[in-house]
Short mmCIF file of N, CA and C in Angstrom, two decimals:
data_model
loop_
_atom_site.label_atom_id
_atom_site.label_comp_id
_atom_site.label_asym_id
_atom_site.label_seq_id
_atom_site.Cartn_x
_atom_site.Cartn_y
_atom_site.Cartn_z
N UNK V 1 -3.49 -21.07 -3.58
CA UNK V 1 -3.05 -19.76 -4.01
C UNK V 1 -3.79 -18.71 -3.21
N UNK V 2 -3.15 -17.64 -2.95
CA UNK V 2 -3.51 -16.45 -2.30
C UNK V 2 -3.74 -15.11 -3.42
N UNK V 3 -4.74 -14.99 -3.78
CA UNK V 3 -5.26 -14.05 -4.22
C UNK V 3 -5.64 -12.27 -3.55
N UNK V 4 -5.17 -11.52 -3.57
CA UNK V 4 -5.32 -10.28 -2.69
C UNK V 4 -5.47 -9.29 -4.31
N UNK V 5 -7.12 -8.47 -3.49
CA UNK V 5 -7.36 -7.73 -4.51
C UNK V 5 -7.62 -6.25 -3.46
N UNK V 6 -6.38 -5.81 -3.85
CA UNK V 6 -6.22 -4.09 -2.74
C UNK V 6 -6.70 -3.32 -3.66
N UNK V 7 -7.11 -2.40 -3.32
CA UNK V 7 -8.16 -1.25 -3.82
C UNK V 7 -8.30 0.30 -3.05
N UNK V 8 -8.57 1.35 -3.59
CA UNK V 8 -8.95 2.52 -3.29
C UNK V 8 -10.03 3.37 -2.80
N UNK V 9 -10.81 3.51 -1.86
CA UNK V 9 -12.04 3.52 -1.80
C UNK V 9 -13.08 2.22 -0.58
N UNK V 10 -13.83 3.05 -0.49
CA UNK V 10 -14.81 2.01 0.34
C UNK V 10 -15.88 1.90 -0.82
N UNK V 11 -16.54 0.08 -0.92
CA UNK V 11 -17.14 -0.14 -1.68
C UNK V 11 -18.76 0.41 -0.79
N UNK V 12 -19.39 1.11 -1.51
CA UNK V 12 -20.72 1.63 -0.95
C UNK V 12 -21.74 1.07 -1.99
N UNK V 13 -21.70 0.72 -3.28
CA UNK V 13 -23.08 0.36 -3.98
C UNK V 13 -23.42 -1.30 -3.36
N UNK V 14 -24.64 -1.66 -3.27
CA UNK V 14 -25.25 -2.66 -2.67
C UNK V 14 -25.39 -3.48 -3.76
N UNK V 15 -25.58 -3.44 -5.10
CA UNK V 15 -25.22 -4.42 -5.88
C UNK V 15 -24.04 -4.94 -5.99
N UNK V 16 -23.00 -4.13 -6.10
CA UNK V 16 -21.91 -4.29 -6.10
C UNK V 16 -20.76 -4.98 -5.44
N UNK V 17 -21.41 -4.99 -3.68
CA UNK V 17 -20.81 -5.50 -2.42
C UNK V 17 -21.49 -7.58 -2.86
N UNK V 18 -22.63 -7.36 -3.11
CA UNK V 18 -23.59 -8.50 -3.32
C UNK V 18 -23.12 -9.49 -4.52
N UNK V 19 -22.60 -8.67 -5.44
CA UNK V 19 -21.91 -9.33 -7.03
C UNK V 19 -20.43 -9.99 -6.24
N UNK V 20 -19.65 -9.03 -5.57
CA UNK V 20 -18.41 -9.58 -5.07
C UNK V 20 -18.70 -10.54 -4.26
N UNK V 21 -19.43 -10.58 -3.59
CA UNK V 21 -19.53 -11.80 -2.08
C UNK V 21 -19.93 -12.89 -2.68
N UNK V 22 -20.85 -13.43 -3.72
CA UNK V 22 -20.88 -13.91 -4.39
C UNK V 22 -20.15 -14.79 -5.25
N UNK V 23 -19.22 -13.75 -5.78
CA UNK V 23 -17.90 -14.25 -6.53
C UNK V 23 -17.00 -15.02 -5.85
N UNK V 24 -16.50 -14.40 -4.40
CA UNK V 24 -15.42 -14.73 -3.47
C UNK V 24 -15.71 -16.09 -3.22
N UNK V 25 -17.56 -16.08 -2.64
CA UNK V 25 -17.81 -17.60 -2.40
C UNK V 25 -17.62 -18.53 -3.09
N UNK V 26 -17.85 -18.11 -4.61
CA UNK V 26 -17.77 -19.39 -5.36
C UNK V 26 -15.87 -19.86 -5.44
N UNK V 27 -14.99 -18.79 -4.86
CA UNK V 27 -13.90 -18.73 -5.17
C UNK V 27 -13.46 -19.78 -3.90
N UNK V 28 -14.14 -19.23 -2.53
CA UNK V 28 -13.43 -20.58 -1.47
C UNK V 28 -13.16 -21.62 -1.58
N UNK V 29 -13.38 -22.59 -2.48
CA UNK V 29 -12.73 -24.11 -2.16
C UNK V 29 -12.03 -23.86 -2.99
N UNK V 30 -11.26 -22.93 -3.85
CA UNK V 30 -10.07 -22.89 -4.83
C UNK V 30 -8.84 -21.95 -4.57
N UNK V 31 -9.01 -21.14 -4.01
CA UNK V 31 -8.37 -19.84 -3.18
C UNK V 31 -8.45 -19.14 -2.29
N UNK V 32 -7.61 -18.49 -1.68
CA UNK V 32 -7.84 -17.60 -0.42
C UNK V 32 -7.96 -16.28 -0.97
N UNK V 33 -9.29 -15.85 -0.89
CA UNK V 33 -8.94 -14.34 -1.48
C UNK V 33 -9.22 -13.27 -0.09
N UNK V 34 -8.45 -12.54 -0.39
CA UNK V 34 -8.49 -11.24 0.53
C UNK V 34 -8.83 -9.90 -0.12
N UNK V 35 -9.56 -9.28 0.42
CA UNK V 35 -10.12 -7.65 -0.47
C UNK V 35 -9.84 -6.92 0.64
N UNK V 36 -9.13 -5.68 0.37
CA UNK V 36 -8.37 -5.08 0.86
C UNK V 36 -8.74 -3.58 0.53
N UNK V 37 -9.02 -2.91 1.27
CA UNK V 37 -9.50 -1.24 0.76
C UNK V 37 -8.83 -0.62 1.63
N UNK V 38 -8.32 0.54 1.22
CA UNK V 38 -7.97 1.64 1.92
C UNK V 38 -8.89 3.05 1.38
N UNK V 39 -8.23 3.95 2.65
CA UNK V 39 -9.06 5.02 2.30
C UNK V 39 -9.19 6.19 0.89
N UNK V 40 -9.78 6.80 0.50
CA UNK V 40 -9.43 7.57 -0.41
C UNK V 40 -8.99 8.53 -0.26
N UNK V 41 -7.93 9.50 -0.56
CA UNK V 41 -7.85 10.74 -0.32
C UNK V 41 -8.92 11.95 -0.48
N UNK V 42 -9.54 13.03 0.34
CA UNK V 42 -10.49 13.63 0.17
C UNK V 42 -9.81 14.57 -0.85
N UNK V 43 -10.25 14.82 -2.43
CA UNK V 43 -10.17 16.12 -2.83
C UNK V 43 -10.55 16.96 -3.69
N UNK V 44 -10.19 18.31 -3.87
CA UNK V 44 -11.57 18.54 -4.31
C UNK V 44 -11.34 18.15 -6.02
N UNK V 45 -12.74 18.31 -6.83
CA UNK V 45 -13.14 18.07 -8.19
C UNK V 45 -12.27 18.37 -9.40
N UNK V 46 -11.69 20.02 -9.56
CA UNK V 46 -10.23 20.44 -10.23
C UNK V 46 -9.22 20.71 -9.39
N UNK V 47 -7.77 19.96 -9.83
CA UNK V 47 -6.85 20.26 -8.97
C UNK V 47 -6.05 20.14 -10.37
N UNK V 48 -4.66 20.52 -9.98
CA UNK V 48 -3.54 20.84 -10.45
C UNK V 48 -3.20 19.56 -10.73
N UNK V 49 -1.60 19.02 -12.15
CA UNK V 49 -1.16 17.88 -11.91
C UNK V 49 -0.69 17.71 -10.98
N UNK V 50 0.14 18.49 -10.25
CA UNK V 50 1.13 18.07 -8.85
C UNK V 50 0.04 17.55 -8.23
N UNK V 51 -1.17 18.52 -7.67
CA UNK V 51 -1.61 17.87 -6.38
C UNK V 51 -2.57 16.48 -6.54
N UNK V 52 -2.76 16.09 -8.12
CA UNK V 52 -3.62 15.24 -8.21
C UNK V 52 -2.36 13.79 -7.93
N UNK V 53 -1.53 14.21 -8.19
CA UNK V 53 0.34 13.37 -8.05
C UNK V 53 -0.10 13.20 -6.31
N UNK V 54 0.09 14.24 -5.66
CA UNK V 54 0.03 14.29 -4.16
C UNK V 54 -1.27 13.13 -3.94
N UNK V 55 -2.20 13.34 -4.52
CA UNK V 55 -3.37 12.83 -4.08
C UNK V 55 -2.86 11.31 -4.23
N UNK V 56 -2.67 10.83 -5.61
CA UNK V 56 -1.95 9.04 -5.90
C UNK V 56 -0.91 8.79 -4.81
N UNK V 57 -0.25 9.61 -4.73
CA UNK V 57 1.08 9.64 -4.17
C UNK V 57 0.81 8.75 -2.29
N UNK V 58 -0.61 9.82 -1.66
CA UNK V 58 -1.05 9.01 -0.42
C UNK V 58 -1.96 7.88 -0.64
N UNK V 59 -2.28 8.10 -1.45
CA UNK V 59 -3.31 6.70 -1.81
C UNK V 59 -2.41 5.30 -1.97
N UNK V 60 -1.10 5.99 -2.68
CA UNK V 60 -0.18 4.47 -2.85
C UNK V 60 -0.26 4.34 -1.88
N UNK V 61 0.90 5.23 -0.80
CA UNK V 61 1.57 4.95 0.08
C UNK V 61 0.14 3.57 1.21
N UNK V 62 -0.84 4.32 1.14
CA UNK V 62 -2.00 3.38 1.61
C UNK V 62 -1.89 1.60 1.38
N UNK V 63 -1.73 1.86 -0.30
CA UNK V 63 -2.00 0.61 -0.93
C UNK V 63 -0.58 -0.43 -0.37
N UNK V 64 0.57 0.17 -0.65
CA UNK V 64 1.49 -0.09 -0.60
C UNK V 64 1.98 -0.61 0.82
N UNK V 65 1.61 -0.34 2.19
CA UNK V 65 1.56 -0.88 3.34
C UNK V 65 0.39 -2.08 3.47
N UNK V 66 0.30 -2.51 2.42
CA UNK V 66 -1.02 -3.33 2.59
C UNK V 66 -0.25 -4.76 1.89
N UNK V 67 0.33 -4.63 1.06
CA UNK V 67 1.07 -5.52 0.35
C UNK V 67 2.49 -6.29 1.17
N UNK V 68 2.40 -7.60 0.91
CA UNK V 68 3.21 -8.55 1.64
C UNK V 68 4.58 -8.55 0.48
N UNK V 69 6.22 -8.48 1.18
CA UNK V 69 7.10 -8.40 0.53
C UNK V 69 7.24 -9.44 -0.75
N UNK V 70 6.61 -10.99 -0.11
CA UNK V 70 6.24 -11.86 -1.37
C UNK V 70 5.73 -11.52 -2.38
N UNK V 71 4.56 -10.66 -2.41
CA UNK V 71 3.28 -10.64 -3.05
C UNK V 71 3.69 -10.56 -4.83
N UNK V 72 3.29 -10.89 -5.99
CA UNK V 72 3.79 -10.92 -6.95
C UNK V 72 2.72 -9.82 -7.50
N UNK V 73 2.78 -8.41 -7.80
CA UNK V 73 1.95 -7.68 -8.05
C UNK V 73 1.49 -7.72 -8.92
N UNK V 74 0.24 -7.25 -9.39
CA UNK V 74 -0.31 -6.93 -11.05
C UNK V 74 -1.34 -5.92 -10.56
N UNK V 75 -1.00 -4.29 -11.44
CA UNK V 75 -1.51 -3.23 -11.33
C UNK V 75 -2.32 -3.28 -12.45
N UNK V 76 -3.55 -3.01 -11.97
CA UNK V 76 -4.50 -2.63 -12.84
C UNK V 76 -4.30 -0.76 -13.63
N UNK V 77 -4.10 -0.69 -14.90
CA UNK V 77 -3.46 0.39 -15.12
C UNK V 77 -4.49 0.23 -16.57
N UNK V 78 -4.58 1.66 -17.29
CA UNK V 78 -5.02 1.92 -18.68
C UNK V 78 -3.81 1.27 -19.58
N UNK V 79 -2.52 1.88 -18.93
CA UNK V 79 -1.77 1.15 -20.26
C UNK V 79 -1.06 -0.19 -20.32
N UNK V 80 -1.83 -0.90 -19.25
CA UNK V 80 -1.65 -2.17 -18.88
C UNK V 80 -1.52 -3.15 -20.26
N UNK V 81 -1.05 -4.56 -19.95
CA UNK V 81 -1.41 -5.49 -21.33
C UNK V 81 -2.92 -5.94 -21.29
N UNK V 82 -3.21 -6.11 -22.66
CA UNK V 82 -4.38 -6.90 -22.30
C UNK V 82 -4.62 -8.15 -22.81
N UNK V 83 -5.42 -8.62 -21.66
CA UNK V 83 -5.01 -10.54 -21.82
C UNK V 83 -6.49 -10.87 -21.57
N UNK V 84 -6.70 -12.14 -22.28
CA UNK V 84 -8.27 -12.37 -22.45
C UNK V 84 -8.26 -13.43 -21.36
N UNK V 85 -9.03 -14.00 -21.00
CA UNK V 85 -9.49 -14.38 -19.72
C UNK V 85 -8.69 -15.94 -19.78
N UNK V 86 -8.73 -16.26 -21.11
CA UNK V 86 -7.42 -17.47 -21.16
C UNK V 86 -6.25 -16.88 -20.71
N UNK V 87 -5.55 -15.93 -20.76
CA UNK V 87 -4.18 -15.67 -20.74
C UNK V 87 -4.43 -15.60 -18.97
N UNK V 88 -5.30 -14.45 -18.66
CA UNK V 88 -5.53 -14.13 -17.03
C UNK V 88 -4.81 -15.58 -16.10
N UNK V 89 -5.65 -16.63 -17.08
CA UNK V 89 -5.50 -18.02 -16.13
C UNK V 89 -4.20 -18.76 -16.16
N UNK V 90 -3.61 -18.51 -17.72
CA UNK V 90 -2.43 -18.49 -17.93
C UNK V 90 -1.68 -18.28 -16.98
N UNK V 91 -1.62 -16.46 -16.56
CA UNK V 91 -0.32 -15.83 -15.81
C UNK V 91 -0.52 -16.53 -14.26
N UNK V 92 -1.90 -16.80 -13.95
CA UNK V 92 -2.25 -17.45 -12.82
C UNK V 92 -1.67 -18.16 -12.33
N UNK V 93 -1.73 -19.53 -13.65
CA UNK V 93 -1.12 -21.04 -13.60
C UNK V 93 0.21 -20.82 -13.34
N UNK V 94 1.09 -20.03 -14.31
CA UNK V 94 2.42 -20.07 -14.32
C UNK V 94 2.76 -19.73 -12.88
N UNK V 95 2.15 -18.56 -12.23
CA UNK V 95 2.40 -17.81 -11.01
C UNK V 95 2.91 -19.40 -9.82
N UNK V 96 1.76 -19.82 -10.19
CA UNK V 96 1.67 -20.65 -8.92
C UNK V 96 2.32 -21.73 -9.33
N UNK V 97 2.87 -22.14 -10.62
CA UNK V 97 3.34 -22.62 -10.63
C UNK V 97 5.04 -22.97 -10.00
N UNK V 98 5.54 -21.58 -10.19
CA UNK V 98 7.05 -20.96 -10.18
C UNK V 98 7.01 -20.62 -8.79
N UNK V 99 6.21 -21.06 -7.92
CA UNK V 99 6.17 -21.02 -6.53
C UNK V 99 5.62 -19.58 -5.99
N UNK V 100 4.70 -18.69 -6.84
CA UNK V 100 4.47 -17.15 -6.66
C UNK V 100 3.47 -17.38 -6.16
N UNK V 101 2.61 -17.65 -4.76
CA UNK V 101 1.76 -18.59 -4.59
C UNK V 101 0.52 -17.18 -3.78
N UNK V 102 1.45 -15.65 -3.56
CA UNK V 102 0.85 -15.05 -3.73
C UNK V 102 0.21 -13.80 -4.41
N UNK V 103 -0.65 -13.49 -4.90
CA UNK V 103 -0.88 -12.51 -5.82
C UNK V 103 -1.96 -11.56 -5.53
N UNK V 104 -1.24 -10.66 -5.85
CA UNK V 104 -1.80 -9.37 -5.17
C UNK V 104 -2.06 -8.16 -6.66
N UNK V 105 -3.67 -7.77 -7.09
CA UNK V 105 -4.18 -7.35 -7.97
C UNK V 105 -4.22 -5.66 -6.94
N UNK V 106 -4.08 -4.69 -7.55
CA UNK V 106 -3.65 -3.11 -7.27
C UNK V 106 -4.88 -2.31 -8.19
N UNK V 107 -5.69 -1.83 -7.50
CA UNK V 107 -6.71 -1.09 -8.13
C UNK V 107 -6.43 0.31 -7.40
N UNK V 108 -6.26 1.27 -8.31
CA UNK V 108 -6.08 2.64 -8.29
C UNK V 108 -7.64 3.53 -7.50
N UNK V 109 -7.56 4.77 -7.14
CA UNK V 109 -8.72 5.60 -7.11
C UNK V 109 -9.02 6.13 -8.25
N UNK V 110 -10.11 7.28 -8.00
CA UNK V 110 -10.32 7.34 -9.13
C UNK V 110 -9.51 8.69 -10.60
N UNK V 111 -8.49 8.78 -9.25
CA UNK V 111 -7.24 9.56 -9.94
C UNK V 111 -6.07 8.53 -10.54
N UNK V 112 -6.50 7.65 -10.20
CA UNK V 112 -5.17 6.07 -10.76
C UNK V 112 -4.82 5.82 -9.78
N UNK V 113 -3.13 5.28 -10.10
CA UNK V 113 -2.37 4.93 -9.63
C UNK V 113 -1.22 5.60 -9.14
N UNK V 114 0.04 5.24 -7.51
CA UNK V 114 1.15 6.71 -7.84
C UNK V 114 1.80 5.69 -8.73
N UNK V 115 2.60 6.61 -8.77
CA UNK V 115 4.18 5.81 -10.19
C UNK V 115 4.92 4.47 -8.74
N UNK V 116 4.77 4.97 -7.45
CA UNK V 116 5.31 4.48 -6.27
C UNK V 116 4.98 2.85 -6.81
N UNK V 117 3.49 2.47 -6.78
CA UNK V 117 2.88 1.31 -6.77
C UNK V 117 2.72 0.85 -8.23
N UNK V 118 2.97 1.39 -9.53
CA UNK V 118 3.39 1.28 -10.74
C UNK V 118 4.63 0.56 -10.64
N UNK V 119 5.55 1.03 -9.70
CA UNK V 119 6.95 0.53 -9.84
C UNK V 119 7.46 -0.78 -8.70
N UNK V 120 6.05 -0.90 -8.07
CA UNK V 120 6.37 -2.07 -7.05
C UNK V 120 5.45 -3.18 -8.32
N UNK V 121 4.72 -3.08 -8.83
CA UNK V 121 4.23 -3.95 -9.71
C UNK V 121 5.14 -4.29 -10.67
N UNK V 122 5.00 -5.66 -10.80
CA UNK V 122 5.70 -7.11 -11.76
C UNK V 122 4.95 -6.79 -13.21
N UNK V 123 3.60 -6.71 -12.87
CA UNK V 123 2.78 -6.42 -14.18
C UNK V 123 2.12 -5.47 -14.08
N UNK V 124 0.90 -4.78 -15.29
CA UNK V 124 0.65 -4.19 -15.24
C UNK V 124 -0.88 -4.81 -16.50
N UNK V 125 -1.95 -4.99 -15.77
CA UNK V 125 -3.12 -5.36 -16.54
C UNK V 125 -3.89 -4.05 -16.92
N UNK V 126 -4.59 -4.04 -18.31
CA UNK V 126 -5.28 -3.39 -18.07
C UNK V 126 -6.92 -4.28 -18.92
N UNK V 127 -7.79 -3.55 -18.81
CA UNK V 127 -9.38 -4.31 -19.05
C UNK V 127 -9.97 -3.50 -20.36
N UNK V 128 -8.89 -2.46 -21.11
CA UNK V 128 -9.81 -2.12 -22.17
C UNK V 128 -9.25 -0.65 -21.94
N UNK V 129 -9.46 0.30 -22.86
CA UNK V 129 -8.80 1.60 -22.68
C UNK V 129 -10.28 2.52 -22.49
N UNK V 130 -11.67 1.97 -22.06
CA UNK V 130 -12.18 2.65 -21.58
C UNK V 130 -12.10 2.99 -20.30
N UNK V 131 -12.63 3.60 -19.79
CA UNK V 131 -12.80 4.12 -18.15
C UNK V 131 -13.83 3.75 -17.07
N UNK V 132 -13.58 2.55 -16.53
CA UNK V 132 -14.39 2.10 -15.48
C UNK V 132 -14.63 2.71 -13.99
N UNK V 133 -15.61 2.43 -13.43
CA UNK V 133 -15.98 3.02 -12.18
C UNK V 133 -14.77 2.12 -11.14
N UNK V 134 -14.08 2.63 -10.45
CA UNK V 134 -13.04 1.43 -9.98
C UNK V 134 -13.64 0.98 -8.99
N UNK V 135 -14.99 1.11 -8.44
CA UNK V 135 -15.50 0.27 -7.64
C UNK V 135 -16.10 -0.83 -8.46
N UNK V 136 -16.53 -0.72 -9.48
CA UNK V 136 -17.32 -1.59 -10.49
C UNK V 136 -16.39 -2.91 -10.79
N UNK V 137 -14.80 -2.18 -11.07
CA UNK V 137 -13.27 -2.91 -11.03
C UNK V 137 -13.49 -4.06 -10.80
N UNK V 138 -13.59 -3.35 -9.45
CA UNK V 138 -13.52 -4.59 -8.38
C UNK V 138 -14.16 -5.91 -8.72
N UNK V 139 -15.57 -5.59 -8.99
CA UNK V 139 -16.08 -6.72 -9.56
C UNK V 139 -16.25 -7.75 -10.91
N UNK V 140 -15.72 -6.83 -11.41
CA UNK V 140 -15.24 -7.05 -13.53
C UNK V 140 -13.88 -8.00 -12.83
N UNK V 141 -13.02 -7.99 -11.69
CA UNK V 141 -11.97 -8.44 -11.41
C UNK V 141 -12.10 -9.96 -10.68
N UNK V 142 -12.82 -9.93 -9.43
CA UNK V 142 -13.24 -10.87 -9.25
C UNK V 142 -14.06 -11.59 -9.86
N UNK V 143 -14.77 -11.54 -11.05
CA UNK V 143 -15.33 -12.34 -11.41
C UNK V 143 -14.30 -12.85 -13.10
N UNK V 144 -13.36 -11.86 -13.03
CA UNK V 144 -12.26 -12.80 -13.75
C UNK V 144 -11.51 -13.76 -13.28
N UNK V 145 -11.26 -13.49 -11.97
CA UNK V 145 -9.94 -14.55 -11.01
C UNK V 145 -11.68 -15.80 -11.29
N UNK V 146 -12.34 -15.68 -10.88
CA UNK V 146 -13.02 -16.83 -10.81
C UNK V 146 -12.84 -17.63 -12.35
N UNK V 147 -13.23 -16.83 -13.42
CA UNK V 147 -13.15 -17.03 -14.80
C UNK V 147 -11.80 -17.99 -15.00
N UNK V 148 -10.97 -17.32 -14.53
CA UNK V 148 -9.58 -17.81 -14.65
C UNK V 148 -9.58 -19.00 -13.85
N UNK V 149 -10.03 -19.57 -12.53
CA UNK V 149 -9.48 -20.73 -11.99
C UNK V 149 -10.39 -21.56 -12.28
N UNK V 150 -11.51 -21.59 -13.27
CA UNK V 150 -12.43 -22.61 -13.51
C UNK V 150 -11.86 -22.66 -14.55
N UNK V 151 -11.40 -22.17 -15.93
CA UNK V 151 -10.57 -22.59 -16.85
C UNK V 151 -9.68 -23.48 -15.93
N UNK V 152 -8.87 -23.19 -15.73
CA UNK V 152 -7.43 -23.74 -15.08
C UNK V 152 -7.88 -25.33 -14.12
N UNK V 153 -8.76 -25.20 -13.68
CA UNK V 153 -9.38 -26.73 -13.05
C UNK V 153 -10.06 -27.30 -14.69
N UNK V 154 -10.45 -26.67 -15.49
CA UNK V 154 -11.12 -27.59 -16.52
C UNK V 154 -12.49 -28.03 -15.97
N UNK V 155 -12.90 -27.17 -15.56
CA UNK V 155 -14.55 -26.98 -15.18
C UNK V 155 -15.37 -25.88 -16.05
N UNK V 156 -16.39 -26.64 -16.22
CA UNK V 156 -16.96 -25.73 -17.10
C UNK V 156 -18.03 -24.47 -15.90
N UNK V 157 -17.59 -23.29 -16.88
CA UNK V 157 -18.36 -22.12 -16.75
C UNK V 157 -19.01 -21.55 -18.03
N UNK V 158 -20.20 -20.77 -17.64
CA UNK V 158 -20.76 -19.64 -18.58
C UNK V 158 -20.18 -19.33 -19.71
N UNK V 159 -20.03 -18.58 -20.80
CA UNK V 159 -19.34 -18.05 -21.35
C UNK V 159 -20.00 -16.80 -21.97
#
């Protein structure tokens, strides 16, 4: 399975880069994962709804050239479903089962998502209706896909 986790932003915290590389490794003999960043739009602190729209709007378009016509999406969104780390492995299993062999996880900036890449997504996850750092995401994420394919092999992990 092909795992692709596209994102908004360059990851800059050093714990953070260190928690993911980590994760990915333990992920190589089970998946191909790819992490994928694009740039953020520069802007400023208060803006209008339109232009904060404008702002998602290039950030999709970013995300959205990054994604393979296969790719079976799941947007990380607030009003996403939420699925506990059994189900995660669940939608996994089924994915790859039904021949969806690639999957591609959509992390917003820190203005979200556009509606553009809302509407190219199959699903729509979300992690809790609080508000995470979406670089932090990243890693609350990968260390679920891992969560998820050690269930799914029937190997034990942490809990």
């Amino acid at each position: 399975m092909h795992i692709q986790i596209a994102s908004v932003g360059k990851l800059k915290e050093k714990y953070l880069t260190l928690g993911i590389a980590e994760y990915a490794k333990r992920l190589g003999p089970y998946v191909k994962l790819t992490l994928t960043e694009v740039p953020d739009e520069k802007a400023p602190e208060t803006m209008s709804p339109a232009e904060e729209l404008q702002v998602r709007e290039r950030e999709g378009e970013r995300l959205l050239a990054q994604l393979k016509p296969d790719a079976h999406v799941i947007a990380l969104a607030l009003d996403g479903e939420l699925w506990s780390s059994e189900d995660l492995a669940d939608q996994l299993d089924k994915l790859a089962t039904y021949g969806r062999s690639h999957v591609a996880f959509v992390i917003g900036g820190s203005n979200g998502l556009a509606p553009s890449v809302l509407k190219r997504a199959q699903q729509k996850l979300s992690f809790g209706r609080m508000t995470l750092p979406h670089q932090l995401m990243r890693l609350v994420l990968v260390e679920q896909v891992y969560r998820a394919v050690k269930i799914n092999r029937g190997e034990p992990y942490h809990k």
